[in-house]
mmCIF file of C-alpha atoms and ligand atoms in Angstrom:
data_model
loop_
_atom_site.group_PDB
_atom_site.id
_atom_site.type_symbol
_atom_site.label_atom_id
_atom_site.label_comp_id
_atom_site.label_asym_id
_atom_site.label_seq_id
_atom_site.Cartn_x
_atom_site.Cartn_y
_atom_site.Cartn_z
ATOM 1 C CA MET A 71 15.568 19.709 1.240
ATOM 2 C CA ILE A 72 16.813 16.445 2.761
ATOM 3 C CA LEU A 73 15.328 12.976 3.068
ATOM 4 C CA LEU A 74 15.507 10.789 6.167
ATOM 5 C CA ASN A 75 14.927 7.053 5.854
ATOM 6 C CA GLY A 76 13.184 5.277 8.720
ATOM 7 C CA SER A 77 14.078 1.667 9.469
ATOM 8 C CA ASN A 78 11.201 0.392 7.272
ATOM 9 C CA ALA A 79 11.795 2.704 4.302
ATOM 10 C CA GLY A 80 13.253 -0.067 2.150
ATOM 11 C CA GLU A 81 14.953 1.029 -1.052
ATOM 12 C CA LEU A 82 12.167 3.413 -1.993
ATOM 13 C CA GLY A 83 13.475 6.332 0.098
ATOM 14 C CA ASP A 84 16.835 6.442 -1.677
ATOM 15 C CA SER A 85 15.149 6.099 -5.087
ATOM 16 C CA ILE A 86 12.857 9.048 -4.327
ATOM 17 C CA ALA A 87 15.874 11.109 -3.194
ATOM 18 C CA ARG A 88 17.700 10.283 -6.451
ATOM 19 C CA LYS A 89 14.673 11.351 -8.494
ATOM 20 C CA LEU A 90 14.538 14.639 -6.538
ATOM 21 C CA GLY A 91 18.303 15.161 -6.691
ATOM 22 C CA ILE A 92 18.570 15.537 -2.906
ATOM 23 C CA LYS A 93 20.608 13.750 -0.238
ATOM 24 C CA SER A 94 19.144 10.893 1.768
ATOM 25 C CA PHE A 95 20.241 9.862 5.244
ATOM 26 C CA GLU A 96 19.569 6.775 7.346
ATOM 27 C CA ASN A 97 18.203 7.329 10.816
ATOM 28 C CA GLU A 98 19.896 5.162 13.409
ATOM 29 C CA VAL A 99 17.255 2.849 14.814
ATOM 30 C CA LYS A 100 18.018 0.250 17.468
ATOM 31 C CA HIS A 101 16.319 -1.550 20.290
ATOM 32 C CA PHE A 102 17.308 -1.472 23.918
ATOM 33 C CA PRO A 103 17.427 -4.848 25.708
ATOM 34 C CA ASP A 104 13.883 -4.275 26.959
ATOM 35 C CA ASN A 105 12.816 -3.741 23.301
ATOM 36 C CA GLU A 106 12.242 -0.011 23.603
ATOM 37 C CA LEU A 107 13.132 1.936 20.465
ATOM 38 C CA TYR A 108 16.208 4.133 20.157
ATOM 39 C CA VAL A 109 16.129 6.604 17.247
ATOM 40 C CA LYS A 110 18.778 9.138 16.233
ATOM 41 C CA LEU A 111 18.067 11.325 13.214
ATOM 42 C CA GLY A 112 20.523 10.748 10.364
ATOM 43 C CA ALA A 113 21.176 14.451 9.697
ATOM 44 C CA ASP A 114 20.874 17.939 11.170
ATOM 45 C CA VAL A 115 17.318 19.001 10.347
ATOM 46 C CA SER A 116 17.434 22.549 11.719
ATOM 47 C CA GLY A 117 15.964 24.976 9.169
ATOM 48 C CA GLU A 118 15.552 22.178 6.610
ATOM 49 C CA GLU A 119 12.589 20.981 4.644
ATOM 50 C CA VAL A 120 12.609 17.347 5.694
ATOM 51 C CA ILE A 121 11.046 14.373 3.961
ATOM 52 C CA ILE A 122 10.711 11.357 6.219
ATOM 53 C CA VAL A 123 10.146 8.044 4.446
ATOM 54 C CA GLN A 124 8.835 5.248 6.612
ATOM 55 C CA ASN A 125 6.687 2.367 5.584
ATOM 56 C CA THR A 126 4.121 0.840 7.915
ATOM 57 C CA ALA A 127 3.879 -2.502 6.129
ATOM 58 C CA LEU A 128 4.636 -5.805 7.893
ATOM 59 C CA THR A 129 5.521 -4.168 11.250
ATOM 60 C CA PRO A 130 2.659 -1.659 11.433
ATOM 61 C CA SER A 131 2.681 -0.716 15.109
ATOM 62 C CA GLU A 132 6.436 -0.547 15.542
ATOM 63 C CA SER A 133 6.918 1.382 12.288
ATOM 64 C CA LEU A 134 4.096 3.797 13.039
ATOM 65 C CA PHE A 135 5.442 4.611 16.486
ATOM 66 C CA GLU A 136 8.946 5.069 15.052
ATOM 67 C CA LEU A 137 7.498 7.474 12.485
ATOM 68 C CA PHE A 138 5.639 9.397 15.199
ATOM 69 C CA ILE A 139 8.680 9.907 17.433
ATOM 70 C CA THR A 140 10.948 10.655 14.456
ATOM 71 C CA ALA A 141 8.665 13.370 13.093
ATOM 72 C CA ARG A 142 8.132 14.894 16.521
ATOM 73 C CA THR A 143 11.889 15.005 17.063
ATOM 74 C CA ALA A 144 12.498 16.606 13.656
ATOM 75 C CA ARG A 145 10.018 19.313 14.656
ATOM 76 C CA GLU A 146 11.620 19.675 18.104
ATOM 77 C CA LEU A 147 15.039 20.101 16.443
ATOM 78 C CA GLY A 148 13.843 22.922 14.206
ATOM 79 C CA ALA A 149 12.855 21.367 10.866
ATOM 80 C CA GLU A 150 11.152 24.053 8.806
ATOM 81 C CA LYS A 151 8.754 21.744 7.049
ATOM 82 C CA ILE A 152 8.132 18.021 7.490
ATOM 83 C CA VAL A 153 6.602 15.806 4.820
ATOM 84 C CA LEU A 154 5.928 12.170 5.662
ATOM 85 C CA ILE A 155 6.002 9.641 2.846
ATOM 86 C CA VAL A 156 4.296 6.480 4.043
ATOM 87 C CA PRO A 157 4.073 4.227 0.964
ATOM 88 C CA TYR A 158 1.795 1.637 2.597
ATOM 89 C CA LEU A 159 -0.475 3.176 5.189
ATOM 90 C CA ALA A 160 -1.345 0.473 7.667
ATOM 91 C CA TYR A 161 -4.477 0.420 9.838
ATOM 92 C CA MET A 162 -6.714 1.946 7.135
ATOM 93 C CA ARG A 163 -8.675 -1.278 6.624
ATOM 94 C CA GLN A 164 -10.227 -1.206 10.102
ATOM 95 C CA ASP A 165 -12.515 1.651 9.140
ATOM 96 C CA LYS A 166 -15.739 0.776 10.960
ATOM 97 C CA ARG A 167 -16.829 -0.391 14.408
ATOM 98 C CA PHE A 168 -18.661 -3.634 13.637
ATOM 99 C CA ASN A 169 -19.046 -4.638 17.296
ATOM 100 C CA GLU A 170 -19.419 -2.402 20.315
ATOM 101 C CA GLY A 171 -16.038 -1.633 21.871
ATOM 102 C CA GLU A 172 -13.931 -2.287 18.774
ATOM 103 C CA VAL A 173 -11.198 0.188 17.913
ATOM 104 C CA VAL A 174 -11.554 1.874 14.530
ATOM 105 C CA THR A 175 -7.831 1.970 13.872
ATOM 106 C CA ALA A 176 -7.911 4.295 10.862
ATOM 107 C CA TYR A 177 -8.853 7.204 13.136
ATOM 108 C CA GLN A 178 -6.400 6.274 15.896
ATOM 109 C CA MET A 179 -3.511 5.825 13.439
ATOM 110 C CA ALA A 180 -4.410 9.196 11.908
ATOM 111 C CA PHE A 181 -4.456 10.799 15.369
ATOM 112 C CA LEU A 182 -0.784 9.888 15.800
ATOM 113 C CA ILE A 183 0.182 11.268 12.390
ATOM 114 C CA ASN A 184 -1.907 14.422 12.881
ATOM 115 C CA ASN A 185 -0.069 15.046 16.140
ATOM 116 C CA SER A 186 3.410 14.098 14.972
ATOM 117 C CA GLY A 187 4.399 17.653 14.083
ATOM 118 C CA ALA A 188 4.418 16.821 10.362
ATOM 119 C CA ASP A 189 2.938 19.263 7.862
ATOM 120 C CA GLU A 190 1.929 16.799 5.205
ATOM 121 C CA LEU A 191 1.400 13.119 4.574
ATOM 122 C CA ILE A 192 1.863 11.487 1.189
ATOM 123 C CA THR A 193 0.739 7.908 0.771
ATOM 124 C CA ILE A 194 0.156 5.510 -2.092
ATOM 125 C CA ASP A 195 -3.245 4.018 -2.872
ATOM 126 C CA PRO A 196 -4.451 3.976 0.738
ATOM 127 C CA HIS A 197 -7.303 1.606 1.470
ATOM 128 C CA LEU A 198 -10.326 3.905 1.124
ATOM 129 C CA HIS A 199 -13.544 1.996 1.480
ATOM 130 C CA ARG A 200 -15.999 3.197 4.101
ATOM 131 C CA ILE A 201 -13.691 6.170 4.616
ATOM 132 C CA LYS A 202 -13.791 7.839 1.206
ATOM 133 C CA GLU A 203 -11.150 10.555 1.506
ATOM 134 C CA LEU A 204 -7.953 10.875 3.524
ATOM 135 C CA SER A 205 -9.228 14.257 4.733
ATOM 136 C CA GLU A 206 -11.936 12.424 6.713
ATOM 137 C CA VAL A 207 -9.232 11.175 9.091
ATOM 138 C CA PHE A 208 -6.270 13.512 8.592
ATOM 139 C CA SER A 209 -6.319 17.114 9.749
ATOM 140 C CA ILE A 210 -2.876 17.805 8.230
ATOM 141 C CA LYS A 211 -2.523 18.044 4.453
ATOM 142 C CA SER A 212 -2.827 14.517 3.098
ATOM 143 C CA THR A 213 -2.090 13.523 -0.474
ATOM 144 C CA ARG A 214 -3.125 10.292 -2.095
ATOM 145 C CA VAL A 215 -0.780 9.222 -4.860
ATOM 146 C CA THR A 216 -1.982 6.470 -7.115
ATOM 147 C CA ALA A 217 -0.020 3.716 -8.815
ATOM 148 C CA ILE A 218 -2.709 3.291 -11.477
ATOM 149 C CA LYS A 219 -0.622 4.664 -14.383
ATOM 150 C CA ASP A 220 2.428 2.613 -13.393
ATOM 151 C CA ILE A 221 0.282 -0.512 -13.064
ATOM 152 C CA ALA A 222 -1.339 0.169 -16.456
ATOM 153 C CA GLU A 223 2.100 0.483 -18.078
ATOM 154 C CA TYR A 224 3.146 -2.777 -16.478
ATOM 155 C CA VAL A 225 0.005 -4.589 -17.694
ATOM 156 C CA LYS A 226 0.656 -3.247 -21.204
ATOM 157 C CA SER A 227 4.237 -4.523 -21.044
ATOM 158 C CA LEU A 228 2.920 -8.070 -20.488
ATOM 159 C CA GLY A 229 1.859 -8.050 -24.172
ATOM 160 C CA LEU A 230 -1.208 -10.249 -23.576
ATOM 161 C CA ASN A 231 -3.312 -11.449 -26.539
ATOM 162 C CA ASN A 232 -6.844 -11.253 -25.100
ATOM 163 C CA PRO A 233 -6.499 -9.179 -21.943
ATOM 164 C CA VAL A 234 -9.388 -8.527 -19.595
ATOM 165 C CA ILE A 235 -9.176 -6.857 -16.193
ATOM 166 C CA ILE A 236 -10.913 -8.179 -13.096
ATOM 167 C CA GLY A 237 -11.346 -6.331 -9.807
ATOM 168 C CA PRO A 238 -11.982 -8.907 -7.078
ATOM 169 C CA ASP A 239 -14.303 -6.779 -4.935
ATOM 170 C CA GLU A 240 -16.393 -3.618 -5.106
ATOM 171 C CA GLU A 241 -13.766 -1.267 -3.740
ATOM 172 C CA SER A 242 -11.220 -2.502 -6.305
ATOM 173 C CA ASP A 243 -13.141 -0.553 -8.959
ATOM 174 C CA GLN A 244 -10.986 2.470 -8.087
ATOM 175 C CA TRP A 245 -7.876 0.527 -9.181
ATOM 176 C CA ALA A 246 -8.942 -2.253 -11.544
ATOM 177 C CA GLY A 247 -11.625 -0.175 -13.273
ATOM 178 C CA GLU A 248 -9.275 2.767 -13.730
ATOM 179 C CA VAL A 249 -6.421 0.608 -15.072
ATOM 180 C CA ALA A 250 -8.832 -0.963 -17.574
ATOM 181 C CA LYS A 251 -10.118 2.449 -18.684
ATOM 182 C CA LEU A 252 -6.564 3.762 -19.168
ATOM 183 C CA LEU A 253 -5.747 0.777 -21.366
ATOM 184 C CA GLY A 254 -9.121 0.684 -23.128
ATOM 185 C CA LEU A 255 -9.723 -2.894 -21.931
ATOM 186 C CA SER A 256 -12.949 -4.538 -20.861
ATOM 187 C CA PHE A 257 -13.285 -5.218 -17.156
ATOM 188 C CA GLU A 258 -15.610 -6.578 -14.516
ATOM 189 C CA ILE A 259 -15.727 -5.843 -10.833
ATOM 190 C CA TYR A 260 -16.537 -8.955 -8.838
ATOM 191 C CA ASN A 261 -18.127 -9.277 -5.454
ATOM 192 C CA LYS A 262 -16.298 -10.612 -2.415
ATOM 193 C CA ILE A 263 -17.866 -12.338 0.551
ATOM 194 C CA ARG A 264 -15.563 -12.547 3.526
ATOM 195 C CA SER A 265 -16.628 -14.989 6.220
ATOM 196 C CA SER A 266 -13.510 -14.301 8.325
ATOM 197 C CA SER A 267 -10.252 -12.373 7.963
ATOM 198 C CA VAL A 268 -8.796 -15.258 5.933
ATOM 199 C CA ASN A 269 -11.846 -16.941 4.334
ATOM 200 C CA VAL A 270 -13.117 -15.253 1.213
ATOM 201 C CA SER A 271 -15.247 -16.156 -1.760
ATOM 202 C CA VAL A 272 -15.062 -14.005 -4.895
ATOM 203 C CA LYS A 273 -18.222 -14.115 -7.025
ATOM 204 C CA GLY A 274 -18.481 -13.034 -10.664
ATOM 205 C CA SER A 275 -19.196 -14.187 -14.209
ATOM 206 C CA TYR A 276 -16.261 -16.536 -14.625
ATOM 207 C CA SER A 277 -17.563 -18.398 -17.681
ATOM 208 C CA VAL A 278 -16.961 -15.418 -20.011
ATOM 209 C CA LEU A 279 -13.240 -15.630 -19.250
ATOM 210 C CA LYS A 280 -12.676 -18.777 -21.347
ATOM 211 C CA GLY A 281 -9.737 -18.156 -23.689
ATOM 212 C CA LYS A 282 -8.920 -14.796 -22.096
ATOM 213 C CA ASP A 283 -5.730 -13.490 -20.489
ATOM 214 C CA VAL A 284 -7.068 -12.304 -17.171
ATOM 215 C CA VAL A 285 -5.346 -9.664 -15.055
ATOM 216 C CA ILE A 286 -6.660 -9.308 -11.505
ATOM 217 C CA VAL A 287 -5.866 -5.872 -10.081
ATOM 218 C CA ASP A 288 -6.221 -5.069 -6.389
ATOM 219 C CA ASP A 289 -4.747 -2.566 -3.953
ATOM 220 C CA ILE A 290 -3.397 -5.099 -1.444
ATOM 221 C CA ILE A 291 -2.374 -8.732 -1.480
ATOM 222 C CA SER A 292 -2.246 -9.556 2.198
ATOM 223 C CA THR A 293 -2.837 -13.265 2.868
ATOM 224 C CA GLY A 294 -3.359 -13.818 -0.872
ATOM 225 C CA GLY A 295 -6.749 -15.394 -0.147
ATOM 226 C CA THR A 296 -8.703 -13.002 -2.379
ATOM 227 C CA MET A 297 -6.404 -13.442 -5.376
ATOM 228 C CA LEU A 298 -6.189 -17.193 -4.930
ATOM 229 C CA ASN A 299 -9.934 -17.715 -4.656
ATOM 230 C CA ALA A 300 -10.590 -15.718 -7.828
ATOM 231 C CA ALA A 301 -7.674 -17.210 -9.782
ATOM 232 C CA ILE A 302 -8.660 -20.827 -9.138
ATOM 233 C CA LYS A 303 -12.159 -20.154 -10.503
ATOM 234 C CA ILE A 304 -10.744 -18.197 -13.462
ATOM 235 C CA LYS A 305 -8.461 -21.100 -14.397
ATOM 236 C CA GLU A 306 -11.351 -23.581 -13.987
ATOM 237 C CA ALA A 307 -13.402 -21.400 -16.356
ATOM 238 C CA GLY A 308 -10.788 -22.001 -19.059
ATOM 239 C CA ALA A 309 -8.834 -18.731 -19.110
ATOM 240 C CA ASP A 310 -5.605 -18.926 -21.127
ATOM 241 C CA SER A 311 -3.609 -17.187 -18.426
ATOM 242 C CA VAL A 312 -4.145 -15.359 -15.153
ATOM 243 C CA HIS A 313 -1.981 -12.562 -13.772
ATOM 244 C CA ALA A 314 -1.997 -10.759 -10.420
ATOM 245 C CA VAL A 315 -1.031 -7.106 -10.118
ATOM 246 C CA THR A 316 -1.243 -5.127 -6.908
ATOM 247 C CA THR A 317 -0.002 -1.888 -5.457
ATOM 248 C CA HIS A 318 0.950 -3.262 -2.049
ATOM 249 C CA GLY A 319 2.144 -6.865 -1.999
ATOM 250 C CA LEU A 320 2.464 -8.056 1.573
ATOM 251 C CA PHE A 321 2.324 -11.781 0.644
ATOM 252 C CA LEU A 322 1.843 -12.963 4.208
ATOM 253 C CA ARG A 323 0.536 -16.450 3.293
ATOM 254 C CA ASN A 324 -0.243 -18.764 0.362
ATOM 255 C CA VAL A 325 2.880 -17.782 -1.607
ATOM 256 C CA GLU A 326 3.463 -21.264 -3.078
ATOM 257 C CA GLU A 327 -0.209 -21.655 -3.969
ATOM 258 C CA LEU A 328 -0.262 -18.229 -5.624
ATOM 259 C CA GLU A 329 2.832 -19.069 -7.657
ATOM 260 C CA SER A 330 1.338 -22.372 -8.790
ATOM 261 C CA VAL A 331 -1.940 -20.813 -10.015
ATOM 262 C CA PHE A 332 -0.810 -17.472 -11.446
ATOM 263 C CA ASP A 333 1.186 -17.104 -14.655
ATOM 264 C CA SER A 334 2.711 -13.916 -13.279
ATOM 265 C CA ILE A 335 2.525 -11.901 -10.077
ATOM 266 C CA ALA A 336 3.671 -8.289 -9.724
ATOM 267 C CA SER A 337 3.582 -5.620 -7.064
ATOM 268 C CA CYS A 338 4.886 -2.095 -6.668
ATOM 269 C CA ASN A 339 7.925 -1.208 -4.581
ATOM 270 C CA THR A 340 5.905 0.189 -1.685
ATOM 271 C CA VAL A 341 6.822 -3.171 -0.136
ATOM 272 C CA THR A 342 9.876 -5.126 -1.276
ATOM 273 C CA THR A 343 9.396 -8.844 -1.965
ATOM 274 C CA LYS A 344 10.402 -11.196 -4.750
ATOM 275 C CA PHE A 345 7.287 -10.040 -6.639
ATOM 276 C CA THR A 346 8.284 -6.352 -6.648
ATOM 277 C CA LYS A 347 8.454 -5.274 -10.293
ATOM 278 C CA ILE A 348 6.894 -1.798 -10.529
ATOM 279 C CA ASP A 349 8.924 1.221 -9.418
ATOM 280 C CA LEU A 350 6.881 4.131 -8.034
ATOM 281 C CA ALA A 351 9.777 6.442 -7.103
ATOM 282 C CA GLY A 352 9.120 8.764 -10.064
ATOM 283 C CA THR A 353 5.396 8.956 -9.379
ATOM 284 C CA ILE A 354 5.952 9.701 -5.692
ATOM 285 C CA ALA A 355 8.662 12.282 -6.402
ATOM 286 C CA GLY A 356 6.241 13.941 -8.802
ATOM 287 C CA ALA A 357 3.794 14.511 -5.934
ATOM 288 C CA LEU A 358 6.275 16.633 -3.952
HETATM 289 C C1 R5P B 637 -9.581 -5.418 0.920
HETATM 290 O O1 R5P B 637 -10.694 -5.692 0.617
HETATM 291 C C2 R5P B 637 -8.467 -5.226 -0.064
HETATM 292 O O2 R5P B 637 -8.891 -4.474 -1.169
HETATM 293 C C3 R5P B 637 -7.864 -6.537 -0.538
HETATM 294 O O3 R5P B 637 -8.765 -7.192 -1.402
HETATM 295 C C4 R5P B 637 -7.558 -7.407 0.631
HETATM 296 O O4 R5P B 637 -6.823 -6.676 1.562
HETATM 297 C C5 R5P B 637 -6.776 -8.622 0.208
HETATM 298 O O5 R5P B 637 -6.548 -9.378 1.344
HETATM 299 P P1 R5P B 637 -6.116 -10.887 1.250
HETATM 300 O O6 R5P B 637 -4.897 -10.967 0.363
HETATM 301 O O7 R5P B 637 -5.805 -11.267 2.660
HETATM 302 O O8 R5P B 637 -7.274 -11.653 0.707
#
């Protein structure tokens, strides 16, 4: 078994390889002057069971296409089995056609992966909302690994006096609710109203949070708007402290504002930023 790192694998690919005790190789990925991709596999894959690690965070289209052509080439060159590890699976959030003519990207992204020649996809806490199971979009074997236990351990390590868990919107129940149950903490799932892709209002019973150490748990921090909106109201309600924990921290906007409101911010290493504190390599390796 060998592991190939795509250009967006970050450090996670090598960590997974270390946990599995196998060799990892870097694919050579460049651009031609016209911006077309050049990819050369980092190792001979013939007859091998090949794990390809490629994230689709931050550069979703480019990274997805690189993954597609890499997997297809591994198959073409005789790989015996191909497992894709895509820590952050982009395009899952566009899961419904709200207006006639809109692309439902979850299905189109899955079409590429289904036809990449790979045998299996492993991903971490994919955004499952209107699509409930990965098998609704993937025809190849698809495995959802969750960071819930790792997040729960991290929350415990904060050593908070009066912890309470908040999920900022209905679908966060599957993360925030589960983390709270694992730790035996009380929790509430709030309601989010999104008036545009960046304008959100998180509604809930803030007043009960006075004197509490509040941990908001969500699957993704993208623009940070959701976390920020909730945290400002939590602080105004008189909470002692407020902490943000997420699986996938993209942190595309509002970083200074988030840092000024939150007492701590943590994300898993599916995406590497200055807030990356929770290592999922062991959990992912355990799914193989
Ligand atoms: C979607 O509802 C997700 O669960 C997150 O709440 C959302 O992606 C966060 O986005 P943002 O950081 O842009 O508010």
